[in-house]
Amino acid sequence: MIFAVPNTLRVHRLTARLIERFSKENPSCTFTPTASQRLYMSIYKIWEKYGEAEAEKYVREARIF
């Protein structure tokens, strides 16, 4: 199923929330603009393909390795 075009402001907020959580879990972790953009695009693609709920679930459950 294809969902509506993701709300870019909401995707930016989800990305910021994920980066903030990763930074709290590992204070020595920093994100380059390229890495941040890749996270944004990952969240955007998940939203686009599976919907907002799955994008939010990804942000809640994602782990950094």
Coordinates of C-alpha atoms in Angstrom, one line a residue:
M1 CA 0.0 0.0 0.0
I2 CA 1.3 3.5 -0.9
F3 CA 0.6 6.2 1.7
A4 CA 0.3 9.9 1.2
V5 CA 3.4 12.0 0.8
P6 CA 5.1 12.3 4.1
N7 CA 4.9 15.6 6.0
T8 CA 8.5 16.8 5.8
L9 CA 8.2 18.9 9.0
R10 CA 7.1 15.9 10.9
V11 CA 9.9 13.8 9.4
H12 CA 12.4 16.4 10.4
R13 CA 11.0 16.3 14.0
L14 CA 11.2 12.5 14.1
T15 CA 14.8 12.7 12.8
A16 CA 15.7 15.2 15.4
R17 CA 14.1 13.0 18.1
L18 CA 16.1 10.0 17.0
I19 CA 19.4 11.9 16.9
E20 CA 18.7 13.3 20.3
R21 CA 18.0 9.9 21.7
F22 CA 21.1 8.4 20.1
S23 CA 23.1 11.3 21.6
K24 CA 21.7 10.7 25.1
E25 CA 22.4 6.9 24.8
N26 CA 26.0 7.5 23.6
P27 CA 27.3 11.0 24.4
S28 CA 30.5 10.5 22.3
C29 CA 28.3 9.9 19.2
T30 CA 28.1 12.8 16.8
F31 CA 26.3 12.9 13.5
T32 CA 27.6 14.5 10.4
P33 CA 25.2 16.3 8.1
T34 CA 25.4 13.4 5.7
A35 CA 24.5 10.9 8.4
S36 CA 21.6 13.1 9.6
Q37 CA 20.4 13.3 6.0
R38 CA 20.5 9.5 5.6
L39 CA 18.5 9.1 8.8
Y40 CA 16.0 11.6 7.5
M41 CA 15.7 9.8 4.2
S42 CA 15.3 6.4 6.0
I43 CA 12.5 7.8 8.0
Y44 CA 10.9 9.5 5.0
K45 CA 11.0 6.2 3.0
I46 CA 9.5 4.2 5.8
W47 CA 6.7 6.8 6.1
E48 CA 6.2 6.8 2.4
K49 CA 6.0 3.0 2.1
Y50 CA 4.4 1.9 5.4
G51 CA 2.8 5.1 6.9
E52 CA 3.4 7.4 9.8
A53 CA 2.8 4.8 12.6
E54 CA 5.7 2.7 11.2
A55 CA 8.0 5.7 11.0
E56 CA 7.3 6.5 14.6
K57 CA 7.8 2.9 15.6
Y58 CA 11.2 3.0 13.8
V59 CA 12.3 6.1 15.7
R60 CA 11.2 4.5 19.0
E61 CA 12.9 1.1 18.4
A62 CA 16.0 2.0 16.3
R63 CA 19.3 1.0 17.9
I64 CA 22.7 2.4 17.0
F65 CA 25.5 -0.2 16.5

